[in-house]
Coordinates of C-alpha atoms in Angstrom, one line a residue:
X1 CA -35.1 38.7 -57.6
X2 CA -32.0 39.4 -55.1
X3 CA -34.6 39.5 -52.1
X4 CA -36.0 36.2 -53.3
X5 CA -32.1 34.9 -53.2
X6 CA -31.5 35.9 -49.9
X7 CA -34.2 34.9 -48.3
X8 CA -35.7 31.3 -49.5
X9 CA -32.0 30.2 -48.0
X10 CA -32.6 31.8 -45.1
X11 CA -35.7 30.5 -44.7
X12 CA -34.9 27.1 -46.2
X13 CA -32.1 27.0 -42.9
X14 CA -34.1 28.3 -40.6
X15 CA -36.8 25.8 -41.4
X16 CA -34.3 22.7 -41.2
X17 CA -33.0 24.4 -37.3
X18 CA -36.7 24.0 -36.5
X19 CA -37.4 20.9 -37.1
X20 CA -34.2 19.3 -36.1
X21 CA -34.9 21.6 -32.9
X22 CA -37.9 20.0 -32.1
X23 CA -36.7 16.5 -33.0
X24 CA -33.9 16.7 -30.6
X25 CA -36.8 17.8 -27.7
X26 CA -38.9 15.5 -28.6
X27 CA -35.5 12.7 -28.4
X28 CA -34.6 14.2 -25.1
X29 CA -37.8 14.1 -23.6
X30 CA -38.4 10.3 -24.9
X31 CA -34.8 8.9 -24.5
X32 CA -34.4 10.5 -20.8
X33 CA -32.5 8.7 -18.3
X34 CA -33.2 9.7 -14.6
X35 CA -29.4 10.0 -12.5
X36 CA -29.8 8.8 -8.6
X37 CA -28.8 12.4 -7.2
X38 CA -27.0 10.5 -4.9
X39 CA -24.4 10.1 -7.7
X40 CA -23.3 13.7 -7.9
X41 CA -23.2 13.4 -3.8
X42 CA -21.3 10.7 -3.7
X43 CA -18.4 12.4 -6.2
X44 CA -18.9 15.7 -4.1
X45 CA -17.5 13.7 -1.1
X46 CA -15.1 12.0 -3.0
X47 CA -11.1 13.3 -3.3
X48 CA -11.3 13.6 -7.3
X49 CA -8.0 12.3 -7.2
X50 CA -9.1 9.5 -9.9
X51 CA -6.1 7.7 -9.3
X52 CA -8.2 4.2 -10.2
X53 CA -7.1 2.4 -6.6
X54 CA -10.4 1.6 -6.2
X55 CA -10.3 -0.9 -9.4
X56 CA -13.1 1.6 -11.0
X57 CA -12.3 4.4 -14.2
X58 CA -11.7 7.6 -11.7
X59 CA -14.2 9.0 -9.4
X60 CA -17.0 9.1 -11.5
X61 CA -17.0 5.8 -12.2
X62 CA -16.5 4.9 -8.5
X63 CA -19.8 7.2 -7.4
X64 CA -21.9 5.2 -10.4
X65 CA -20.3 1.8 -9.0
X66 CA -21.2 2.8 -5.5
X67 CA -24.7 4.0 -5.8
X68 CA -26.0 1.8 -8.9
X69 CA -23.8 -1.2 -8.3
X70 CA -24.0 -1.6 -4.5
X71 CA -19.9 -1.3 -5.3
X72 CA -18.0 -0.9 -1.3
X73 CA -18.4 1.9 0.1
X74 CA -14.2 1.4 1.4
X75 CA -12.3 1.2 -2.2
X76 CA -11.6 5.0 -1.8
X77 CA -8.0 5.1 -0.6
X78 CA -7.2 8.6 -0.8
X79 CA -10.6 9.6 0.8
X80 CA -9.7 7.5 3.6
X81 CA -11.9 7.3 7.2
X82 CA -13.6 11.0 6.6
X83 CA -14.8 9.8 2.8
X84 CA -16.2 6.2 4.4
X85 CA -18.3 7.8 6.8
X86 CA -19.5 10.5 4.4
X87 CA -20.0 7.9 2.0
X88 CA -22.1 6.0 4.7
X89 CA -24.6 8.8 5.9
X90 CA -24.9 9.2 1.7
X91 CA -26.0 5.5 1.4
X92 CA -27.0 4.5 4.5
X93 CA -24.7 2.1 5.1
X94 CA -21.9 1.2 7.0
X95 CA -18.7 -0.4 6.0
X96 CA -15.5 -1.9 8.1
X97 CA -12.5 0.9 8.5
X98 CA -9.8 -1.3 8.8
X99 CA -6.0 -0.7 8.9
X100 CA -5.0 2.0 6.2
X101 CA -2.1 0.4 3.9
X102 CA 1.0 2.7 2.7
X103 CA 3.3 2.2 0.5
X104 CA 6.8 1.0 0.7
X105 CA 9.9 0.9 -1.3
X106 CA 11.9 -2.6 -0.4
X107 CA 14.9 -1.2 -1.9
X108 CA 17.5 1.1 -0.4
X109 CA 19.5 1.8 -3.3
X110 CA 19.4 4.6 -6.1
X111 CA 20.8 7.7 -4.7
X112 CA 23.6 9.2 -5.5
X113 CA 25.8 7.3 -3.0
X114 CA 24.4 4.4 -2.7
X115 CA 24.3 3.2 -6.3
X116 CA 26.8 0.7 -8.2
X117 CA 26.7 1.9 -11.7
X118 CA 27.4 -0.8 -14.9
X119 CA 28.0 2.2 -17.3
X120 CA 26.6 6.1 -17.5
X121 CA 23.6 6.4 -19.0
X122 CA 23.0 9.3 -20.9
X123 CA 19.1 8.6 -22.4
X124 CA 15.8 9.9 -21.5
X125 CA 16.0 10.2 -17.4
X126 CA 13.2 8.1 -16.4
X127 CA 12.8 4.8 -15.1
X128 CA 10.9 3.2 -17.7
X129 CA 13.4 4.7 -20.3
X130 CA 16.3 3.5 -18.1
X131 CA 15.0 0.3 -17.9
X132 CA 14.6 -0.6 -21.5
X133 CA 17.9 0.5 -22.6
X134 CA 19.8 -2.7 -21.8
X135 CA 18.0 -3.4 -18.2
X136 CA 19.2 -0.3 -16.4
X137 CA 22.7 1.1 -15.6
X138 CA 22.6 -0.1 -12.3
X139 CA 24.6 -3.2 -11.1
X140 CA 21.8 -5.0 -9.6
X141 CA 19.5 -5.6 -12.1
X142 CA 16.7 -5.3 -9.3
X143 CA 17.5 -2.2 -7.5
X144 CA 15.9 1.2 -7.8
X145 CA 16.8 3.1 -10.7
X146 CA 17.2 6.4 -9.2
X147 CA 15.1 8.4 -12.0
X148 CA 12.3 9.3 -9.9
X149 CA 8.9 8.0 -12.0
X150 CA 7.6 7.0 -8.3
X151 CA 7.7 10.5 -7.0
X152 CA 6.6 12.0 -10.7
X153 CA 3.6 9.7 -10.1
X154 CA 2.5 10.5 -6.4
X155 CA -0.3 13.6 -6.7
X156 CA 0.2 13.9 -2.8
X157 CA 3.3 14.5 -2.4
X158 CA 3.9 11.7 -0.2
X159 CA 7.5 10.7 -1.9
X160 CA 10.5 13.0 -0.6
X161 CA 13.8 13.2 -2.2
X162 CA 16.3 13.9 0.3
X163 CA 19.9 15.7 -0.7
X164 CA 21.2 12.4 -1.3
X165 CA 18.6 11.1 -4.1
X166 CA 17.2 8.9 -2.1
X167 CA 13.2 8.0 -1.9
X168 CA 11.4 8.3 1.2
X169 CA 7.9 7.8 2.0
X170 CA 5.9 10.0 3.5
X171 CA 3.4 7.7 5.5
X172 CA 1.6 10.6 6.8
X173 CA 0.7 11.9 3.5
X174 CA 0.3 8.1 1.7
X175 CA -3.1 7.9 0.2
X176 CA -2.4 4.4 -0.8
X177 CA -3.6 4.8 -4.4
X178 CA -1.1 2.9 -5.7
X179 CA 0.0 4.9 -8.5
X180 CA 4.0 4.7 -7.5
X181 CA 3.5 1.0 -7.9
X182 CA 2.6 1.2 -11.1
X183 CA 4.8 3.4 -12.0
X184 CA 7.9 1.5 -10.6
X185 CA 9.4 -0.3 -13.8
X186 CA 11.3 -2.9 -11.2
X187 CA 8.1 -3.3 -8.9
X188 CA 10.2 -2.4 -5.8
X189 CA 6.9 -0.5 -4.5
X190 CA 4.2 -2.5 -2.5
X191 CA 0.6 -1.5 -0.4
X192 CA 1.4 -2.8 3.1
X193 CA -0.7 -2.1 6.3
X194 CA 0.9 0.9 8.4
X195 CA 0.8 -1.7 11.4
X196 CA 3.1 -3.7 9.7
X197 CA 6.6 -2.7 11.1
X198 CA 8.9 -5.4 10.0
X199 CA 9.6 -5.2 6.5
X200 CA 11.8 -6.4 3.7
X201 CA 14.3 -3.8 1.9
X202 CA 15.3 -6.0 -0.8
X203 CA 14.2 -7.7 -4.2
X204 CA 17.1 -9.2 -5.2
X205 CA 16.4 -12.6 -6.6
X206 CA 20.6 -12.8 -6.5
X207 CA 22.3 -15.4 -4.7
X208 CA 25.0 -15.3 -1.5
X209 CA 28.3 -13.2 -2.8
X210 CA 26.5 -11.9 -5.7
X211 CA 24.2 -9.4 -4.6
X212 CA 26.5 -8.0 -2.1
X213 CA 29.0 -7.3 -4.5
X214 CA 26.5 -5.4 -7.0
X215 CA 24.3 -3.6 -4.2
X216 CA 25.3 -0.3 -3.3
X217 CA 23.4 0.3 -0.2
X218 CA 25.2 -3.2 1.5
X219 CA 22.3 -4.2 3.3
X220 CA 20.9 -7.0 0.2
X221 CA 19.1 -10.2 0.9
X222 CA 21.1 -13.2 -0.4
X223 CA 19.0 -15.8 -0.3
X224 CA 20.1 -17.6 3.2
X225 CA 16.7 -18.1 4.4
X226 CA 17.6 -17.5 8.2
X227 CA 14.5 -15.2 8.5
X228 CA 12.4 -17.8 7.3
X229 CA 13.9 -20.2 9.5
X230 CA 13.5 -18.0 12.3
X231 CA 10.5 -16.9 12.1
X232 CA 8.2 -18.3 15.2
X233 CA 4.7 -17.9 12.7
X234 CA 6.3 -19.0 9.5
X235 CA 5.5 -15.6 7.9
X236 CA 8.4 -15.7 6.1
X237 CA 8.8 -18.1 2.7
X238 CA 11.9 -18.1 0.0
X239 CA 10.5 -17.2 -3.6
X240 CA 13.4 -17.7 -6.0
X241 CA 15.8 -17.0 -3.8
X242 CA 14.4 -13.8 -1.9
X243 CA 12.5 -13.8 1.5
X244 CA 9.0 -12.9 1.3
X245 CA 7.2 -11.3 4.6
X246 CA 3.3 -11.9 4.6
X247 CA 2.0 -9.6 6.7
X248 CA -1.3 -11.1 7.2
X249 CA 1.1 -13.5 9.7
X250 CA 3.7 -11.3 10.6
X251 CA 3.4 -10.6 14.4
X252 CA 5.9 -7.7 14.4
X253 CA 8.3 -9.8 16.8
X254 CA 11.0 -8.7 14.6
X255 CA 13.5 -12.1 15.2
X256 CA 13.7 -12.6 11.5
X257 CA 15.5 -9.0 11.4
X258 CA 17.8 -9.5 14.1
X259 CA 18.6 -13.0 12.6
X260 CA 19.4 -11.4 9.3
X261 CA 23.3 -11.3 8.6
X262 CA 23.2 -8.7 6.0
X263 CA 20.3 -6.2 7.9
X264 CA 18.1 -6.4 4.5
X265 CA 14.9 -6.4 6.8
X266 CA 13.6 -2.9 8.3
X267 CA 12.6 -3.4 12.3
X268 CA 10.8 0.0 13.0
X269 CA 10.5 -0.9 16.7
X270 CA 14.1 -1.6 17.1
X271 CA 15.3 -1.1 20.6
X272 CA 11.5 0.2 21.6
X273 CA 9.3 -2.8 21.8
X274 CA 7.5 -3.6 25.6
X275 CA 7.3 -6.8 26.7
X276 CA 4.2 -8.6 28.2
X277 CA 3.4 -8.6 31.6
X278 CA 1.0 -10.3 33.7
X279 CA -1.5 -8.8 36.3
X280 CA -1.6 -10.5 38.7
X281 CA -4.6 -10.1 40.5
X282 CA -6.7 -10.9 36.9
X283 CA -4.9 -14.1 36.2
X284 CA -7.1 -17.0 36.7
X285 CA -4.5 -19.6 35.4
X286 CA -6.4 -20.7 31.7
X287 CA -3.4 -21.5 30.1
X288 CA -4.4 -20.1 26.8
X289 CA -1.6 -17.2 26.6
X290 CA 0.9 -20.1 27.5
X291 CA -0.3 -22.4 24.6
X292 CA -1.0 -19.5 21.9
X293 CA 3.3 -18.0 22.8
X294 CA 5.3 -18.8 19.9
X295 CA 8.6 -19.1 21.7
X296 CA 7.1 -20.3 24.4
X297 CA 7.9 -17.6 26.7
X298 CA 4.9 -18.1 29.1
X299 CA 4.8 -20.9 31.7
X300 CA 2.2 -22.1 34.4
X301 CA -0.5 -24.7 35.5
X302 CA -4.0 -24.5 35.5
X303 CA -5.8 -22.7 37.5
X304 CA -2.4 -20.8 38.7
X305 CA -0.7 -17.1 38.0
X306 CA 0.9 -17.7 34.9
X307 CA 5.2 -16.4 34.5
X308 CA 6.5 -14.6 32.0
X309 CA 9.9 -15.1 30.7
X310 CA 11.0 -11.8 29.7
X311 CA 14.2 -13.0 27.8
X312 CA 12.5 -15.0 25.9
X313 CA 9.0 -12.7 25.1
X314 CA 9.6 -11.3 22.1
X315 CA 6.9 -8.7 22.3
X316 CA 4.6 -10.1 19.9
X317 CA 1.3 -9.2 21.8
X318 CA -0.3 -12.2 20.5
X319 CA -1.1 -13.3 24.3
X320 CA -2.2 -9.6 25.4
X321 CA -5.4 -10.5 22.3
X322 CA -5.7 -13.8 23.2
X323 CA -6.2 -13.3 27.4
X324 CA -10.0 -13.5 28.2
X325 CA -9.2 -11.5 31.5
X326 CA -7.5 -8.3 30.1
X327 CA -4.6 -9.8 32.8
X328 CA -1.8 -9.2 30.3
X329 CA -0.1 -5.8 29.3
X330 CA 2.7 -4.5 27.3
X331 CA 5.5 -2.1 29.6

């Protein structure tokens, strides 16, 4: 009777394990879903940084999008040219490397020297926090917070914080996956092209005395639209009160920041950029680098060596592109 006890539940189990067993085979072998193999390639070549850049849930996602969607083969920012071409001998494809973007901070503000405080604040230290407790401690209720969520964010280590506080981007390291731009509470952070040397470093929608007497740094836009003004390619528009650079027309020429009164706008080539010069010898006098100069720094007839003004060229090298001849080049 005690043998009988033990083992009817034993078997009674062991009876239920087998056929629930061979239903699940029998499921498995029925419900199977073939996976393109060139999924699992795809996320071996990918970064597994699953930062989301690409607009797909992490890598995974990405490789399924890529291989089963016909999804770009050029969304993976962290990957950047080595991942597209291993992503292209994958698929057989190919796909357009263009310029690589990086991110930049258009605020100069939030270190510990640079920053005009409203009162101490003495909550959670992050942003976001910071933020939400009556808009920040800061003065200027659109500069940097100083609490660091940008560099907290960045899995590259592409956001330095000198001795000062102050953040710095590291466009060597930039991966461009855009997570410090969504962790900025103030969206100061924005994706730019590298190329793109003239650049904002201000999003103060404050106007004239105001922002200079709440931003700590001293450089702040106040809404004068000089730049705009300036600017030879009208690449430069006032939205509520702040100048706007878009750098699909910026040429780099850098006028609108030597215009600028209060230095809010970054000129990396400062002091360094060549001017255009003519061959001489490949000229054949079209008159297309003349009529494409936006300050008109080019001058001749047709069918004649072309002159270059070099007070006026602004180094744009809008007429080195346009020059059928190759006669043009920068020194």
């Amino acid at each position: 009777m005690m043998i009988e006890t033990i083992l009817v539940p034993i078997g009674v189990v062991g009876g239920l394990g087998l056929m629930y067993g061979f239903g699940l085979a029998v499921a498995s072998k029925k419900f199977h879903v073939e996976i393109d193999p060139r999924v699992e390639q795809v996320m071996e070549a990918l970064p597994g940084a699953n930062c989301g850049a690409c607009g797909k849930p992490g890598c995974a996602g990405y490789a399924e999008a890529v291989v089963l969607e016909d999804f770009p083969i050029n969304k993976c920012a962290p990957g950047g040219v080595e991942c597209i071409e291993n992503l292209s001998k994958i698929m057989g494809k190919t796909a357009e490397i263009g310029i690589r973007n990086v991110a930049y901070i258009h605020c100069k503000s939030g270190g510990s020297n640079n920053t005009n405080l409203r009162y101490e604040y003495q909550g959670i230290e992050t942003c976001a926090s910071a933020v939400a407790t009556a808009q920040g401690p800061n003065l200027c209720s659109y500069g940097c917070v100083g609490f660091n969520d940008c560099f907290v964010s960045c899995e590259f280590g592409a956001i330095i914080i000198d001795e000062n506080n102050n953040r710095i981007i590291d466009e060597d390291k930039c991966t461009a996956c855009g997570a410090c731009v969504t962790a900025c509470p103030r969206n100061l952070i924005e994706l730019i092209p590298v190329n793109k040397v003239v650049r904002i470093d201000c999003m103060s929608h404050d106007f004239g005395a105001v922002p200079k007497q709440v931003c700590g740094a001293g450089h702040p836009c106040i809404g004068c639209a000089i730049c705009a003004k300036k600017c030879p390619v009208d690449a430069i528009t006032m939205v509520d009160k702040l100048a706007i650079i878009d750098h699909d027309k910026c040429i780099n020429c850098g006028i609108c920041a030597t215009s600028c009164p209060t230095k809010a706008i970054e000129d990396q080539l400062a002091g360094k950029r060549k001017k255009a010069v003519i061959i001489d010898e490949k000229c054949i006098g079209c008159t297309i680098c003349a009529r494409k100069c936006p300050v008109g720094a080019i001058e001749g007839k047709v069918k004649e060596l072309h002159v270059i003004d070099k007070d006026k060229c602004i180094g744009c090298e809008i007429c080195v592109v346009k020059c059928p001849k190759d006669a043009i080049i920068m020194k």
